[in-house]
XYZ file of C-alpha atoms in Angstrom:
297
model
C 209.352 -145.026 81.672
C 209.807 -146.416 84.921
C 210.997 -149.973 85.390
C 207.910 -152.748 86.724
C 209.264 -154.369 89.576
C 206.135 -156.334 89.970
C 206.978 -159.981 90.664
C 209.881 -159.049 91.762
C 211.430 -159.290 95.698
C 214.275 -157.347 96.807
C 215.859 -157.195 100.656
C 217.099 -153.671 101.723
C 219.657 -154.137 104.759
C 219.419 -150.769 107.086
C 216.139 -149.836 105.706
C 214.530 -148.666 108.277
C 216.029 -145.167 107.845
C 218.133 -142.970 105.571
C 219.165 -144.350 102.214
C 217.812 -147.890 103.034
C 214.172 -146.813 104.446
C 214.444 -143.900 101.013
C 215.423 -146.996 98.677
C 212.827 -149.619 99.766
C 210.085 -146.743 99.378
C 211.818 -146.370 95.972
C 211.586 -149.956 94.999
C 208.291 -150.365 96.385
C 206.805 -147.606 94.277
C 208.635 -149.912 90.952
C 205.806 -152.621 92.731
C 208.194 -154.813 93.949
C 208.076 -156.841 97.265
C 210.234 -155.360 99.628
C 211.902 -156.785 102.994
C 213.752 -154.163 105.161
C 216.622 -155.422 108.266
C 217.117 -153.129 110.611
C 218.472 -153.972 114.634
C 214.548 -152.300 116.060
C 211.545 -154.241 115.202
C 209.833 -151.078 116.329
C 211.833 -149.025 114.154
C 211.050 -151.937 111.593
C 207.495 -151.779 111.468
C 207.321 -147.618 111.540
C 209.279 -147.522 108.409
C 207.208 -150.789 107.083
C 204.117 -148.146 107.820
C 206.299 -145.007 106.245
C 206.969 -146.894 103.236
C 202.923 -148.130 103.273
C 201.953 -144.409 103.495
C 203.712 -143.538 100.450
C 203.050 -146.652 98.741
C 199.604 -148.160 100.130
C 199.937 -150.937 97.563
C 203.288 -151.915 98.895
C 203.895 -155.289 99.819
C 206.523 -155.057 102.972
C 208.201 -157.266 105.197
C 210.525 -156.483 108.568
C 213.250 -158.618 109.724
C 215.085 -157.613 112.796
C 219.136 -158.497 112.939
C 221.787 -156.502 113.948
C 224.181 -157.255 111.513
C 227.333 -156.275 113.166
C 226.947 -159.699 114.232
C 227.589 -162.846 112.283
C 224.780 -164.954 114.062
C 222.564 -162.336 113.672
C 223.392 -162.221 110.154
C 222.831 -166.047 109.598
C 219.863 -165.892 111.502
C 218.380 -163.407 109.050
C 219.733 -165.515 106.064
C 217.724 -168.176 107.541
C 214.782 -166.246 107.905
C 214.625 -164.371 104.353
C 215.146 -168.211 102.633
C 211.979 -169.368 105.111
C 209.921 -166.087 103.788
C 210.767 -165.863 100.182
C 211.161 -168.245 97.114
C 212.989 -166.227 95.252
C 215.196 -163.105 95.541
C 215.398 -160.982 92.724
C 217.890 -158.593 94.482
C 219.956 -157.613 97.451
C 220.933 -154.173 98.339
C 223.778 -154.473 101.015
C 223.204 -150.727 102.531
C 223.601 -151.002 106.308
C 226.466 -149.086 107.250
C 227.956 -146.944 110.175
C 230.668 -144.294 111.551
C 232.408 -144.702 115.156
C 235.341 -142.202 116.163
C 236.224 -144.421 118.954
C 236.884 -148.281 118.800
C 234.181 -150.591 119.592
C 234.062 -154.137 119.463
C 231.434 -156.150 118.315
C 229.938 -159.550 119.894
C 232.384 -161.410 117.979
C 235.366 -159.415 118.977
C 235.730 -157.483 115.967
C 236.368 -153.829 115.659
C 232.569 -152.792 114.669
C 233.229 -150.357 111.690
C 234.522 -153.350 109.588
C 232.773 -155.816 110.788
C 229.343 -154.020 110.125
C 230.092 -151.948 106.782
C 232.609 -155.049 105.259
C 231.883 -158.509 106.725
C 227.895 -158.466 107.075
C 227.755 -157.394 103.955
C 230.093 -160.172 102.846
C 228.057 -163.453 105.126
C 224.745 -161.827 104.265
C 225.649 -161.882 100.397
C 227.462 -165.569 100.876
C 224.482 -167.023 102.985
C 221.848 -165.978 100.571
C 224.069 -166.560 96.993
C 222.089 -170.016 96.560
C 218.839 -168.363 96.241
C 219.987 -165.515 94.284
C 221.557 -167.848 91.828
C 217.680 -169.882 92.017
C 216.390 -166.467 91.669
C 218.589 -165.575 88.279
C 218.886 -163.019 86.423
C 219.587 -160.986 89.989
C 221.652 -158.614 91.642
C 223.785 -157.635 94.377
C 224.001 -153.634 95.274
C 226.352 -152.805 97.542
C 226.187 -148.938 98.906
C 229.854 -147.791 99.421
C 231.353 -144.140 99.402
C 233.426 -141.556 97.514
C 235.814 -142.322 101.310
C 236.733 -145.913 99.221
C 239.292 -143.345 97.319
C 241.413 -142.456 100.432
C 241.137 -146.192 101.950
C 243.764 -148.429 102.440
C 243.223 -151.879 103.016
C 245.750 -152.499 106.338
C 245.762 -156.378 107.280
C 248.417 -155.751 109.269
C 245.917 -153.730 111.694
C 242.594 -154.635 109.867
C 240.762 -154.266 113.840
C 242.310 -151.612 114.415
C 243.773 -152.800 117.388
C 247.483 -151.059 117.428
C 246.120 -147.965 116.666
C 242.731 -146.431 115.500
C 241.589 -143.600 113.332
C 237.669 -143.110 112.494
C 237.643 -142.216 109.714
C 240.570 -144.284 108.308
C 238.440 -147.366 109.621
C 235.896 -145.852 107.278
C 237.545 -144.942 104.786
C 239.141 -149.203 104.982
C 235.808 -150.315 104.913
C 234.519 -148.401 102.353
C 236.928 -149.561 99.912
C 236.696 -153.384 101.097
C 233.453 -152.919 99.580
C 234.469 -151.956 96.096
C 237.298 -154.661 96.327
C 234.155 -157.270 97.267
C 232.150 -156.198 94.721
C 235.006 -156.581 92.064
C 235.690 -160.031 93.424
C 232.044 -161.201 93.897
C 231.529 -159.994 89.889
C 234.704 -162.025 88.784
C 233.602 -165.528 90.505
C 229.713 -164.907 89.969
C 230.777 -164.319 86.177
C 228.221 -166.348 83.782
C 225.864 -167.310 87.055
C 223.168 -164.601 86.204
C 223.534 -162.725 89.444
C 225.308 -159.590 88.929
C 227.371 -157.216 91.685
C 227.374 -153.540 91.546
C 229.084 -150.289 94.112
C 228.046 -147.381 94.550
C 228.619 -143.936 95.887
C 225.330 -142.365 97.050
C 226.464 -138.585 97.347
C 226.634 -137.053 100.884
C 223.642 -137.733 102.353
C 221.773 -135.784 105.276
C 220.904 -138.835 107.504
C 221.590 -139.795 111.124
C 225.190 -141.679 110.149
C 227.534 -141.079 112.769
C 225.269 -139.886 115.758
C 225.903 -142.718 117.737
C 229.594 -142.039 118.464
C 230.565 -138.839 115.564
C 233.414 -137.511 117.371
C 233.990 -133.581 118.154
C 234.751 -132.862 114.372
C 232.458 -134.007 113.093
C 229.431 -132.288 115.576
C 231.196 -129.300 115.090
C 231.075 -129.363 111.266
C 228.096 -131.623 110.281
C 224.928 -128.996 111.102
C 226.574 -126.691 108.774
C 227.641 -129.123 106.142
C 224.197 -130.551 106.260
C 222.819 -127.625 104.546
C 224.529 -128.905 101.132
C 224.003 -132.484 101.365
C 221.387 -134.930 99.063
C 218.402 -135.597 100.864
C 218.195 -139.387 101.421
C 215.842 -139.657 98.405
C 218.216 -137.651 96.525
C 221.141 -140.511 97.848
C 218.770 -143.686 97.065
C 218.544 -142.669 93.513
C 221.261 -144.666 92.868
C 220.885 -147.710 94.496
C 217.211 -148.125 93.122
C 218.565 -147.412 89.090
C 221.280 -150.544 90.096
C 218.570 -152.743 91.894
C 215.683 -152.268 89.113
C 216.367 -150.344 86.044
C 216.974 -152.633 82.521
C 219.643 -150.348 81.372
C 222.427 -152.023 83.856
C 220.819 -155.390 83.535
C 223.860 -157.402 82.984
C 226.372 -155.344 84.170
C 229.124 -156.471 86.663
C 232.103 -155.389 88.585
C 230.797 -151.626 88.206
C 231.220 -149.028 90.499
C 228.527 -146.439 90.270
C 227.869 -142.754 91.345
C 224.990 -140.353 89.935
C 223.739 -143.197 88.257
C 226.362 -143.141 86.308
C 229.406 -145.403 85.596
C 232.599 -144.392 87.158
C 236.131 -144.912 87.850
C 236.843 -146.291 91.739
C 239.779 -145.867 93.308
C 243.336 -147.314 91.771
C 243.420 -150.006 94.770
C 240.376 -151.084 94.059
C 241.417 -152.749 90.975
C 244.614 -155.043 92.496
C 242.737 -158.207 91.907
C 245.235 -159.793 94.097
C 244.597 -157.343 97.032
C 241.199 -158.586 96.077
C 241.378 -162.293 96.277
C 243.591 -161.358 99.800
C 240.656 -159.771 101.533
C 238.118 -162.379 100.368
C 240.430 -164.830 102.066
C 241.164 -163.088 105.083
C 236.763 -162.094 105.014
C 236.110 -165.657 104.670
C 238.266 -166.373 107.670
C 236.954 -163.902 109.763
C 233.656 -164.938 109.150
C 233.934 -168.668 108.931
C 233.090 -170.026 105.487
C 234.963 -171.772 102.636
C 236.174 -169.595 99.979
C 234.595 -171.061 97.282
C 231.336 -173.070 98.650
C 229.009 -172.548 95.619
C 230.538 -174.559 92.586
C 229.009 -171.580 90.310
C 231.925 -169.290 91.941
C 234.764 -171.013 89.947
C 236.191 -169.047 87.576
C 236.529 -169.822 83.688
C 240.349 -171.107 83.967
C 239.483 -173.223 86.614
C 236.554 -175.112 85.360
């Protein structure tokens, strides 16, 4: 039997395409509320009318942010808390590929800024109504690349020299190492924090800047890849079904429990890059008193 989401209101970051756009349609179907982010209001309200195609009944909301930047993030934050009362869950999907450096409007190298820090803000900026909103969850859409990342803060930016896919590959892990962390200082709250690997999906990640390689190679690879409704599976089961309610500090793939990456575990290699995030991005560590762990209260 299908989970009944009705009641419920979750916020899908990237939705407007892929996994996100497959994931909202998803959620929507369960009858919950759904807000979608993505940087097009255009885009925004096509998907908004996909998603109503599919789901006629579906209740959906576009907000328009590119979250590569941290104003636009808190600008969003500010906007979701103005639209909804409650939020029942937030699946932290945007993501992206660049072979080349880019920077972002804050001066960041884009690849972590957009796959590791918005996810990090958005999550941070809207905690205090997930916490109102309790029991809820935070999804966070990783990849199987978190098992060859490396977390460099030597060269975080990538400044001294850059690599694609190690970038990814960084970022990707930093997500799994956020989601541990998050789980650990959320722990007795009510708000839960999952990862995930969605499979290798056949979506438009990478286009914007994919690198020879990976033009070469993708048309052919994209014959044996999950469709994006195939790759949302995943996500929706963590943002809706009662069988993980409760669970924390999980890292998911095929719906199914798994084992991340050794790194991914150093809970001090944790509690480094949540400092070094919270720097980056400009908040206190530890604003929300819920946070503290059990040996400090």
């Amino acid at each position: 039997m299908s989970p009944d989401m009705h009641g419920t209101t979750v916020l899908v970051t990237g939705g407007t395409g892929g996994i996100g756009l497959a994931t909202a349609t998803g959620l929507a179907g369960l009858g919950a509320r759904i807000g979608i982010v993505g940087r097009s209001a255009v885009r925004g309200m096509a998907a908004a009318d996909a998603i109503r195609q599919k789901v006629p009944s579906a209740q959906v909301d576009v907000f328009e942010a590119d979250l590569s930047s941290q104003a636009e993030v808190r600008r969003l934050a500010t906007a979701v808390r103005a639209t909804y009362s409650r939020l029942d869950a937030l699946v932290n999907n945007v993501g992206g590929y660049w072979a080349h450096r880019h920077l972002t409007v804050d001066g960041l190298e884009r690849t972590f800024a957009l796959n590791h820090l918005a996810p990090f803000l958005l999550t941070h900026e809207l905690l205090d109504l997930l916490l109102a909103s309790g029991p809820a969850r935070v999804v966070t859409v990783s990849s199987g690349a978190q098992a060859m990342g490396r977390i460099d803060f030597d060269d975080l930016q990538g400044e001294r020299a850059y690599n694609g896919q190690r970038a990814y590959n960084q970022s990707k892990l930093a997500n799994v190492l956020f989601t541990y962390e998050l789980a650990r200082r959320l722990e007795g709250t009510g708000v839960t924090a999952t990862v995930l690997h969605p499979g290798v999906v056949r979506t438009s990640f990478g286009r914007e800047d994919s690198g020879r390689w990976m033009r070469t190679l993708q048309p052919l690879a994209r014959l044996l890849m999950k469709t994006p409704e195939q790759g949302a599976a995943t996500p929706i089961h963590l943002a809706s079904s009662p069988e993980v309610a409760g669970m924390s500090g999980v890292y998911f793939a095929n719906q199914r429990v798994k084992r991340s990456s050794r790194a991914s575990y150093d809970h001090d290699l944790a509690r480094r890059l949540w400092e070094v995030s919270s720097a980056l991005v400009g908040v206190e560590q530890d604003p929300h008193p819920p946070l503290a762990t059990k040996e400090e209260t």
